[in-house]
XYZ file of C-alpha atoms in Angstrom:
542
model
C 60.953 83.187 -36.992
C 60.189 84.440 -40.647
C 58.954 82.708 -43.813
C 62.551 83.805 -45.301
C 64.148 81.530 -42.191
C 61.759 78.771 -42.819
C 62.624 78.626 -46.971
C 66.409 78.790 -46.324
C 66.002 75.017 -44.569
C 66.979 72.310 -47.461
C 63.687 70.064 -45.564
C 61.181 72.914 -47.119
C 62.751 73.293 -50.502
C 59.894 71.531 -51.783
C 57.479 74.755 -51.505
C 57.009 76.828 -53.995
C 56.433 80.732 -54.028
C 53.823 81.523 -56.385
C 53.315 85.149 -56.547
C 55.940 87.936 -57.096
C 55.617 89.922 -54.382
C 54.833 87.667 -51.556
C 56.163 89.692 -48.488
C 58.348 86.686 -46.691
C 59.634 88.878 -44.079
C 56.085 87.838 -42.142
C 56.641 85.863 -38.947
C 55.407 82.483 -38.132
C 54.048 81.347 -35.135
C 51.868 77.964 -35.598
C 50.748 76.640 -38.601
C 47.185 75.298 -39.057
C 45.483 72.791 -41.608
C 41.579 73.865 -43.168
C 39.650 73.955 -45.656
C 36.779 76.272 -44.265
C 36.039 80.010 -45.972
C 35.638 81.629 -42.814
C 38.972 80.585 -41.104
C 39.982 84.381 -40.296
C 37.462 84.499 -37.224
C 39.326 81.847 -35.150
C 42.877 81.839 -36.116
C 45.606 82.821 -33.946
C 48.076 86.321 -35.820
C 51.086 84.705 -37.610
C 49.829 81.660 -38.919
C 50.960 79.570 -41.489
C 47.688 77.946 -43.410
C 47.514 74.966 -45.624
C 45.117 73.706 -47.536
C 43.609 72.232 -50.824
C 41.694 74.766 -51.964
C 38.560 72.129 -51.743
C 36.067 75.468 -50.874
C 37.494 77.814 -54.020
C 36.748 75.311 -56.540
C 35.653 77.443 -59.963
C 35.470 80.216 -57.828
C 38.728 82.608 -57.808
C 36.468 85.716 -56.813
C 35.772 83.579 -53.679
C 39.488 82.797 -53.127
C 40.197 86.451 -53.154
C 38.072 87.460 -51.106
C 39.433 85.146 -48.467
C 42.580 86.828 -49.104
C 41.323 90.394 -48.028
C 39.906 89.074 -44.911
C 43.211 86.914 -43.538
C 45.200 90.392 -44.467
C 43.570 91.842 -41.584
C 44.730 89.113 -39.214
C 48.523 89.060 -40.293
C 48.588 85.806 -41.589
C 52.129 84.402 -42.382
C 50.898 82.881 -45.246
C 49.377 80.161 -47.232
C 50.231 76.998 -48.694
C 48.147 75.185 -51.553
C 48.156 71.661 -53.305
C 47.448 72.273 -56.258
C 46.138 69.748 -59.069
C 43.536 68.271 -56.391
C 40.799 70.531 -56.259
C 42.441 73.547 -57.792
C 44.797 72.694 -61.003
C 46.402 76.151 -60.937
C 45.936 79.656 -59.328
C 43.650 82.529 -61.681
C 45.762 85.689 -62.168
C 42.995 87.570 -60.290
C 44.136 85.762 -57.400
C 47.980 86.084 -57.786
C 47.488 90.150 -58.197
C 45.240 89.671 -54.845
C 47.930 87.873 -53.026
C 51.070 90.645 -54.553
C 48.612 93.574 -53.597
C 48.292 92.536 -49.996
C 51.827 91.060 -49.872
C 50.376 87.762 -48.388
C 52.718 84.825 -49.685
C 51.369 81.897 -51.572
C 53.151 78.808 -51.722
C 52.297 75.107 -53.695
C 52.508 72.061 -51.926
C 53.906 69.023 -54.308
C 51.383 66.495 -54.976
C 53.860 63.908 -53.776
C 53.205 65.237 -50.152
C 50.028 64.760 -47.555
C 49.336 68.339 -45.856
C 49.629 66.170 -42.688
C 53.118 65.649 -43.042
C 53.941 69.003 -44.302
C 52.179 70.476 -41.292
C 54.035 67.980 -38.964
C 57.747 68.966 -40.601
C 56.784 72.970 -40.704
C 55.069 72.887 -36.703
C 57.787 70.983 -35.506
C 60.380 72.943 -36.819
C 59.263 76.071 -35.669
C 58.748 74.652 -32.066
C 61.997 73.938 -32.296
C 63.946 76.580 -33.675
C 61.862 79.564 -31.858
C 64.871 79.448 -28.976
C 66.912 77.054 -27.580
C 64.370 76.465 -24.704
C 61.583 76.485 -26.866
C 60.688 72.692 -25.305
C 61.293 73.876 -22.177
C 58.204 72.537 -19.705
C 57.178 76.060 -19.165
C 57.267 76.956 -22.358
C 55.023 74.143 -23.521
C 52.404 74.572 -21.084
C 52.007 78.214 -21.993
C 51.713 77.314 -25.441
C 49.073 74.371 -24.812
C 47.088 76.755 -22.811
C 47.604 79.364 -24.757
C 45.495 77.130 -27.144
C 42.836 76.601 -24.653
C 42.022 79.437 -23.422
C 41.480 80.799 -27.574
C 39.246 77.997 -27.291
C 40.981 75.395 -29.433
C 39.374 72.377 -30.531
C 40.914 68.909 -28.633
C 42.100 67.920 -32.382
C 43.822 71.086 -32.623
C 45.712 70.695 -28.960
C 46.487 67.535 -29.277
C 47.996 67.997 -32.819
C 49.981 70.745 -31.395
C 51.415 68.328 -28.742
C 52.002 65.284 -31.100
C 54.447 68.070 -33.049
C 55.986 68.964 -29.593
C 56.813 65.003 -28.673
C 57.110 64.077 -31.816
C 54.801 60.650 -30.378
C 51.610 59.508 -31.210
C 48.875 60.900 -28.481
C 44.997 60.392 -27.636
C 42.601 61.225 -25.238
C 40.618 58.606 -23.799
C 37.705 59.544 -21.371
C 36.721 57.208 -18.137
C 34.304 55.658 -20.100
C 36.544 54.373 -22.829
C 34.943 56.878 -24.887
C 37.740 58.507 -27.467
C 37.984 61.928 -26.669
C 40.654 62.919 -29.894
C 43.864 62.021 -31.155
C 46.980 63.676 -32.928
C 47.133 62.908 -36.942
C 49.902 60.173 -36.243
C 47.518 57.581 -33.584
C 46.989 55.136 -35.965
C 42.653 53.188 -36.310
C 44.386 50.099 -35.323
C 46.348 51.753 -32.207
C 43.302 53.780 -31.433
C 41.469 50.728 -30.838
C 44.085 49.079 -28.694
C 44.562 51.642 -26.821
C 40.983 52.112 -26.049
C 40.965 48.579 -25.164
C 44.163 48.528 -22.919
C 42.048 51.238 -21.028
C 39.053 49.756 -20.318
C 41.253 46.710 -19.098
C 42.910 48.930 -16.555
C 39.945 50.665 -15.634
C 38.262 47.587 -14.628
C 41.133 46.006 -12.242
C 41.823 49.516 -10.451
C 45.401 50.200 -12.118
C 44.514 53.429 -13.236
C 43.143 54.905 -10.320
C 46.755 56.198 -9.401
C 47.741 60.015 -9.609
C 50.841 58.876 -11.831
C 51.555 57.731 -15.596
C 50.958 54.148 -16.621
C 53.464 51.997 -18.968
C 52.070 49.054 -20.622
C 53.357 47.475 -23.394
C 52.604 44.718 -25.844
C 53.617 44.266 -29.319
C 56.426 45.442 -29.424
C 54.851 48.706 -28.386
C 54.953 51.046 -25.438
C 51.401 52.391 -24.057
C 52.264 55.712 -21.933
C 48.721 56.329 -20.162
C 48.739 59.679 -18.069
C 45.891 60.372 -16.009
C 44.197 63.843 -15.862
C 42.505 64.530 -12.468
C 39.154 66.079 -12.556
C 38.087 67.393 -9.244
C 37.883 64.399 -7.330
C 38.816 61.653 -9.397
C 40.596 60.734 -12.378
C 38.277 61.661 -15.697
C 40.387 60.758 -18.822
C 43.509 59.602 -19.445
C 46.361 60.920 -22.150
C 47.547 58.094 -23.974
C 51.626 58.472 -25.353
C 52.611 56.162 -28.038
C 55.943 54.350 -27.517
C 57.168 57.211 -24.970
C 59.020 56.603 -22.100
C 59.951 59.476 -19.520
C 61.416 57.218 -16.877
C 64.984 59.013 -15.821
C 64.169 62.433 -17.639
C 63.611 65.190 -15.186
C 62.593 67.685 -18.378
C 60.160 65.090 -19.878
C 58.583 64.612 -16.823
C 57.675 67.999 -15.813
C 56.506 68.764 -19.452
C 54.013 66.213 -18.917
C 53.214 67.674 -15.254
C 52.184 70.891 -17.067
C 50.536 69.578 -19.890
C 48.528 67.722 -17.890
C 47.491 70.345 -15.951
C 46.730 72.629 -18.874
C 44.320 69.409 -20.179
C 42.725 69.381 -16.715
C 41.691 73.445 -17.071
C 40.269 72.253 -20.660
C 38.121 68.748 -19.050
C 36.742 71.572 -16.510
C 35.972 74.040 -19.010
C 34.239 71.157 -21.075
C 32.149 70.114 -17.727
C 30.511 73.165 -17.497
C 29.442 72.954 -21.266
C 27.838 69.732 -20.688
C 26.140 71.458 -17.860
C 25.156 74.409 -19.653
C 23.546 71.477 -21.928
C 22.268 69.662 -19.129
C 20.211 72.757 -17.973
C 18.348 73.113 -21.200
C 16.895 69.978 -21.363
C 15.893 69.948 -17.620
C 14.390 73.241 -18.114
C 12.216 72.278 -21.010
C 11.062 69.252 -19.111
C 9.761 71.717 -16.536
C 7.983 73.837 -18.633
C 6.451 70.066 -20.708
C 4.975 69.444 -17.288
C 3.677 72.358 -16.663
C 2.110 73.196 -20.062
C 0.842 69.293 -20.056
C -0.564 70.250 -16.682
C -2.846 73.397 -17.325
C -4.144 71.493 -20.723
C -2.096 74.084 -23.045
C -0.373 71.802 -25.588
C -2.006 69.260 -27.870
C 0.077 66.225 -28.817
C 0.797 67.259 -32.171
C 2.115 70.081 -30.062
C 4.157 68.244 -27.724
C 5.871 65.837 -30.434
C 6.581 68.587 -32.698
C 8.027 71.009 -30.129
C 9.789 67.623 -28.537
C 10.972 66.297 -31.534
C 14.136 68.362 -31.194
C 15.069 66.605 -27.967
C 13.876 62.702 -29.275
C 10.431 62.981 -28.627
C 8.504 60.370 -30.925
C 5.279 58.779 -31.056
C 4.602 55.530 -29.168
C 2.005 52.992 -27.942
C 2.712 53.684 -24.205
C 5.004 56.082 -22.514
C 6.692 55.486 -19.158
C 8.705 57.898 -16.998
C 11.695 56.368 -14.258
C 13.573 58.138 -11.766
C 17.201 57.611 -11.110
C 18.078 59.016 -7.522
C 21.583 58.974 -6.915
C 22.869 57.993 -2.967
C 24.027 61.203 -1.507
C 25.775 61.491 2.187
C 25.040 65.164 2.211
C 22.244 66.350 0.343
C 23.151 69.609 -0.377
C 21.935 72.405 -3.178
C 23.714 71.278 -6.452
C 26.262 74.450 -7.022
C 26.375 75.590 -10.380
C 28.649 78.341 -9.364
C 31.921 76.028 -7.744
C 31.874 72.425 -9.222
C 32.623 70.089 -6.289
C 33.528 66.552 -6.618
C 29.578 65.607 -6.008
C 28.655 68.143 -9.272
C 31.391 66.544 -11.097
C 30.230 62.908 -10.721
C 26.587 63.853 -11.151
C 27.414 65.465 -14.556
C 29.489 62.811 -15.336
C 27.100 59.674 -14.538
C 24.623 61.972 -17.029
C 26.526 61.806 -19.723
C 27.388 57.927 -19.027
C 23.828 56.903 -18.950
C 23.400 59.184 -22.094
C 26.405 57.718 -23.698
C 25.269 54.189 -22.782
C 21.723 54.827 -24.291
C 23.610 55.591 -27.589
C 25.421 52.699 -27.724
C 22.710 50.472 -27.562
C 20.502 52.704 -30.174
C 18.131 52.967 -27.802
C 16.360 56.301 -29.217
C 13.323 55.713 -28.023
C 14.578 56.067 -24.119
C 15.639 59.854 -23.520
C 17.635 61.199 -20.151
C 16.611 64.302 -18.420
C 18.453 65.857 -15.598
C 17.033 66.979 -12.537
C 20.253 68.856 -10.886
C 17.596 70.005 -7.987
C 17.276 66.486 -6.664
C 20.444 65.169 -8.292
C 18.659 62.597 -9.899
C 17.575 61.363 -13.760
C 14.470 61.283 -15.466
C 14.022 58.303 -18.212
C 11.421 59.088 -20.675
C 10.579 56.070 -22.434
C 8.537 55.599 -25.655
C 7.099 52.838 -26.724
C 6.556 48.925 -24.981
C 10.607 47.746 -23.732
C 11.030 44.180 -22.745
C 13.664 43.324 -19.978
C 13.967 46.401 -18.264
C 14.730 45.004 -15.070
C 18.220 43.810 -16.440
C 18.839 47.080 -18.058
C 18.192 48.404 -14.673
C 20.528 46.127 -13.231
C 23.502 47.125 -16.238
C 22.905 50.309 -14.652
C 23.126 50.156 -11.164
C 26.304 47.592 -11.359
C 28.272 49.843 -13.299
C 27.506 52.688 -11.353
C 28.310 51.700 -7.946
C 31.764 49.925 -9.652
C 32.878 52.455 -11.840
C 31.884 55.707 -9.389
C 30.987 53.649 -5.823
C 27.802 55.226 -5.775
C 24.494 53.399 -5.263
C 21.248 54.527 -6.873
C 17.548 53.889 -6.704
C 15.012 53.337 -9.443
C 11.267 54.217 -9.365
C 8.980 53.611 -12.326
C 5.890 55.834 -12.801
C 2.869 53.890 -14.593
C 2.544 53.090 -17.912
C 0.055 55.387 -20.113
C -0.971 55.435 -23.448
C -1.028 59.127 -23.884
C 1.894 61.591 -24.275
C -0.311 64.281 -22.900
C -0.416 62.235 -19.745
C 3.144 61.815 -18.971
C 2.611 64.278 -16.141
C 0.576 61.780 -14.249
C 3.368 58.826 -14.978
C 5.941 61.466 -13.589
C 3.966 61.571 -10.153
C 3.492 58.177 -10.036
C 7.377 58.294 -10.463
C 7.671 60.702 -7.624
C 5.702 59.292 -4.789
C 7.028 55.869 -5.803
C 10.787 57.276 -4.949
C 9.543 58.560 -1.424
C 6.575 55.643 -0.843
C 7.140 52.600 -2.880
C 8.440 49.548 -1.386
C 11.729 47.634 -2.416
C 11.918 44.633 -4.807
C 12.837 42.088 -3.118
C 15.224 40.800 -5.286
C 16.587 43.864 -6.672
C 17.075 46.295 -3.666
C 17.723 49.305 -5.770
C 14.100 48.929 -7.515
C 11.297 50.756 -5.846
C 7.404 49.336 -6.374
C 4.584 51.538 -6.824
C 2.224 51.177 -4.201
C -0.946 51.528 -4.850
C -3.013 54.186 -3.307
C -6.765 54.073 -1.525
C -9.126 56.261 -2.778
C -8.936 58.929 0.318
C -5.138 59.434 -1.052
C -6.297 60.204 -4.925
C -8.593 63.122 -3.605
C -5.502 64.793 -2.810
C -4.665 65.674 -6.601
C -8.333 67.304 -6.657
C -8.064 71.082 -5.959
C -9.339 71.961 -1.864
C -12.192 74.503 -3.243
C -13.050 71.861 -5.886
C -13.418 69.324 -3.645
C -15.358 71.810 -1.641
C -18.050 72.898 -4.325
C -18.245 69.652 -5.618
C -19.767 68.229 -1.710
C -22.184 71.025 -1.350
C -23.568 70.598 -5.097
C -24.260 66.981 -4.184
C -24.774 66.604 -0.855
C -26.138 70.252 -0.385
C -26.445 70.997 3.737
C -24.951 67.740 4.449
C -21.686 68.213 3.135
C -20.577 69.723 5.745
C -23.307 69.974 9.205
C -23.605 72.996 10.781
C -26.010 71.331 13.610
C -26.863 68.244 15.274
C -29.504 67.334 12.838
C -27.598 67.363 9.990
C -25.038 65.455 11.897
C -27.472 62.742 12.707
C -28.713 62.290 8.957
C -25.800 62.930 7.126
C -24.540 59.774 9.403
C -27.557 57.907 8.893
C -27.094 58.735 4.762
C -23.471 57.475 5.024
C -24.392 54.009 6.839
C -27.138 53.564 4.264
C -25.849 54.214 1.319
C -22.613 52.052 2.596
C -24.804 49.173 4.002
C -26.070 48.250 0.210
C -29.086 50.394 0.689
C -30.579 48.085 3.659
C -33.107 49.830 6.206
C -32.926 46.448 8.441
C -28.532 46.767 8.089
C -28.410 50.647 8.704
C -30.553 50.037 11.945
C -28.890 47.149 12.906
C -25.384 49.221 12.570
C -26.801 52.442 14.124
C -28.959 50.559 16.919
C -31.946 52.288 15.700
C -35.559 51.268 14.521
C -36.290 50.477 11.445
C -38.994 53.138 11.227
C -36.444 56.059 12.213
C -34.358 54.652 9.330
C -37.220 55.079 7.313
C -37.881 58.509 8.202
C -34.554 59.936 8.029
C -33.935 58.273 4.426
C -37.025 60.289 3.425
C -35.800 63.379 4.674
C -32.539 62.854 3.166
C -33.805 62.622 -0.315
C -35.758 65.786 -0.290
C -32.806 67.674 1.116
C -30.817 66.049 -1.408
C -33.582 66.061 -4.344
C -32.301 62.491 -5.142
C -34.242 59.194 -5.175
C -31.365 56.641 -3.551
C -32.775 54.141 -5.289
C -31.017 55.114 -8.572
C -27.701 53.506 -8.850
C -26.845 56.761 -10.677
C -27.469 59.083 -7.676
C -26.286 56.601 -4.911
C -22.728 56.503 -6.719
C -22.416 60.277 -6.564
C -23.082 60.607 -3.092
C -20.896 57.963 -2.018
C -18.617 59.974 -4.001
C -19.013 63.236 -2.618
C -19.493 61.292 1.484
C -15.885 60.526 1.065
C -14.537 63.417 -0.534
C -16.542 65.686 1.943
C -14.680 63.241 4.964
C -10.976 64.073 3.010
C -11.509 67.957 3.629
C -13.478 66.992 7.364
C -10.440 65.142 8.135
């Protein structure tokens, strides 16, 4: 269709032609609404743009410029209201517009640019060809739109056009996705609550459309599968396709076209997901070789929430899993899709509470969550429990918490994160909540673990020199004698008592202890130490 076709209807009488030579043999395709400067890069060839002119204000050069750049993208032409923003059109821009041929049209006052959009996209869905609303048809269309990487506002003003209905998308959450320019706020927020209602008693768990109505009003919810379950939900105002074959498979495709665009969107949130989990990484490892200060860490962090705080804390958030399998990044499967989508639940669910201070970090290796939170949070166990209910209801997965200890410095969140770790594989259930796990505490042969093997090493033979670690029977025999001592209070009647030796051999071998050692162990000091180093020396022994 042409702009010549579209002026001959009495309906668009009201639009004005502004310039002299405005070419209206252009064709029309789709018709858009914006107001930004740089529109050219993402429209589709043959569109009809309207607008108020909001971005040219005072500036005409501006204006004109804009028209040189749409030439190159055959626009069909564009329509202005005039008197809002811009009261009428410089003659610099009218020669523009008759030197390119681009037509330029004025939109009454008396009219909204949503309802002249509405009138001009619906007629030329209609009028294109008699089978313009043909299912097949449609779908191309709506996925023509996706695939140019249309914005959900866009599509689903596109489709409210095509019905000629109300329609808005509605994730599993209750979270609106968009909504055509006709969903009313007060319909909106029914129909996010007629949702949620549904969600909760199972009814929408189905693979086909829901009708509910109340008020007079008809509530058409469609679900659109994600890759194993149901992830948002189309809702079509006071539509009914009950008895109409043609209806009904429109819907079949459109749906399907909005299930390509949900999958497309998953692997953005992924793509999101990654670059947070990735900068924890490298946070742990630059807090672990001492190469960030904490003005260092909150001002690189403070992109991604990080704030100062009292006391940090780090939690882990394992999700149940029958098959632990590596997460594929390559070929979504339904265990990918549910881990992305708890993510941006818990993420979601941290924003509507304002909690700021708590940040989510994914950890796609061992499909589980890291909490980061900043500052001292009362009540956590029932937050815990908010989580774990809704979870297992809303997905019918369980998961398991593990807290890491509490520290007062960011630079130590490293340590919190371990604690974190060997809680999830160690700790012991809460009794009361199952899903909580309890750090248990360690003895002090476990701790030497986290000290370096040829640390540990050089650390024995600076203290206990050739007693660390006996290369003959002698050494054996004292460094035995120097461990019962030193662990028996420093009592030469209690070492001999616990060795079955006399008193005087004690004696002797204490002696020749301390000048191998160059120690008096009578010093509190020194006796520590060696204690110390006894135990640490046993660690590597063992």
């Amino acid at each position: 269709m042409i702009l010549e076709e579209l002026l001959r209807e009495e309906r668009f009488r009201y639009l004005k032609v502004l310039n002299k030579n405005a070419d209206l043999s252009r064709d029309v395709m789709t018709v858009e609404s914006t107001e930004t400067p740089d529109v050219e890069k993402y429209i589709p060839q043959n569109t009809f743009l309207l607008m108020t002119g909001m971005a040219f204000q005072n500036n005409p050069q501006l204006l004109c410029e804009f028209l040189e750049a749409l030439n190159g993208h055959d626009c069909a032409g564009i329509a202005i209201k005039l008197g809002r923003y811009v009261d009428e059109l410089d003659e610099y821009v009218l020669e523009t517009a008759d030197r390119l041929g681009i037509p330029l049209f004025q939109i009454p006052m008396n009219m909204t640019l949503g309802e002249v959009y509405h009138e001009i996209l619906s007629y030329i869905w209609n009028n294109q060809n008699d089978n313009f609303l043909s299912a097949v048809n449609i779908h191309r269309n709506i996925s023509s739109l996706i695939l140019r990487g249309s914005s959900m506002k866009n599509i689903l003003n596109n489709l409210t056009a095509i019905l000629n209905k109300p329609v808005m998308a509605v994730d599993m959450f209750g979270k609106i996705q968009d909504y055509g320019y006709t969903f009313s706020k007060a319909d909106r927020k029914k129909g996010v609550e007629i949702i949620e209602k549904l969600m909760n008693n199972g009814a929408l768990e189905k693979d086909s459309y829901y009708l509910y109505e109340e008020e007079e009003k008809r509530y058409c919810i469609y679900p659109i599968k994600g890759i194993g379950r149901n992830t948002n939900y189309l809702i079509v105002l006071n539509f009914n396709p009950e008895g109409k074959e043609q209806l009904v498979l429109t819907m079949e495709l459109v749906l399907m076209a909005l299930g390509l665009y949900f999958y497309r969107d998953l692997y953005v949130q992924y793509s999101h997901m990654k670059t947070l989990e990735e900068f924890f990484y490298i946070l742990l490892e630059q807090l672990g070789d001492k190469m960030w200060t904490e003005r260092q860490v909150l001002s690189i962090g403070g992109a991604y929430g990080f704030t100062a705080a009292a006391e940090y804390q780090i939690v882990l958030i394992s999700m149940e899993s029958s098959k632990r399998k590596k997460f594929d990044s390559d070929c979504f499967s339904q265990s990918e899709e549910s881990y992305i989508l708890v993510y941006a639940w818990i993420k979601q669910w941290l924003e509507e509470r304002e909690e700021k201070d708590v940040l989510i970090f994914p950890q796609e290796s061992k499909w589980r969550y890291i909490l980061l939170i900043q500052g001292k949070k009362t009540e956590l166990k029932e937050r815990y429990a908010q989580l774990y209910n809704y979870i297992k209801g809303r997905f019918g997965k369980r998961i398991t918490i593990a807290q890491g200890g509490i520290i007062s410095s960011i630079l130590n969140i490293k340590n919190s994160y371990q604690e974190a770790e060997d809680c999830m594989e160690n700790g012991e259930r809460n009794e009361e909540y199952s899903y909580l796990l309890s750090y248990k505490p360690k003895d002090i042969m476990e701790l030497f673990k986290f000290v370096p093997e040829r640390e540990r090493k050089d650390i024995c033979r600076f203290t206990l020199k050739e007693l660390a670690f006996p290369q003959n029977q002698m050494q054996e025999e004292l460094r035995k004698t120097l461990y019962t001592y030193l662990f028996s209070g420093n009592s030469i009647t209690k070492t001999a008592e616990n060795m079955f030796l006399h008193r005087n051999t004690i004696k002797y071998r204490v002696k020749k202890c301390e000048e191998i050692l160059g120690a008096e162990l009578s010093s509190v000091s020194d006796c520590f130490h060696l204690q110390l180093a006894l135990l640490l020396s046993e660690y590597d022994n063992k």
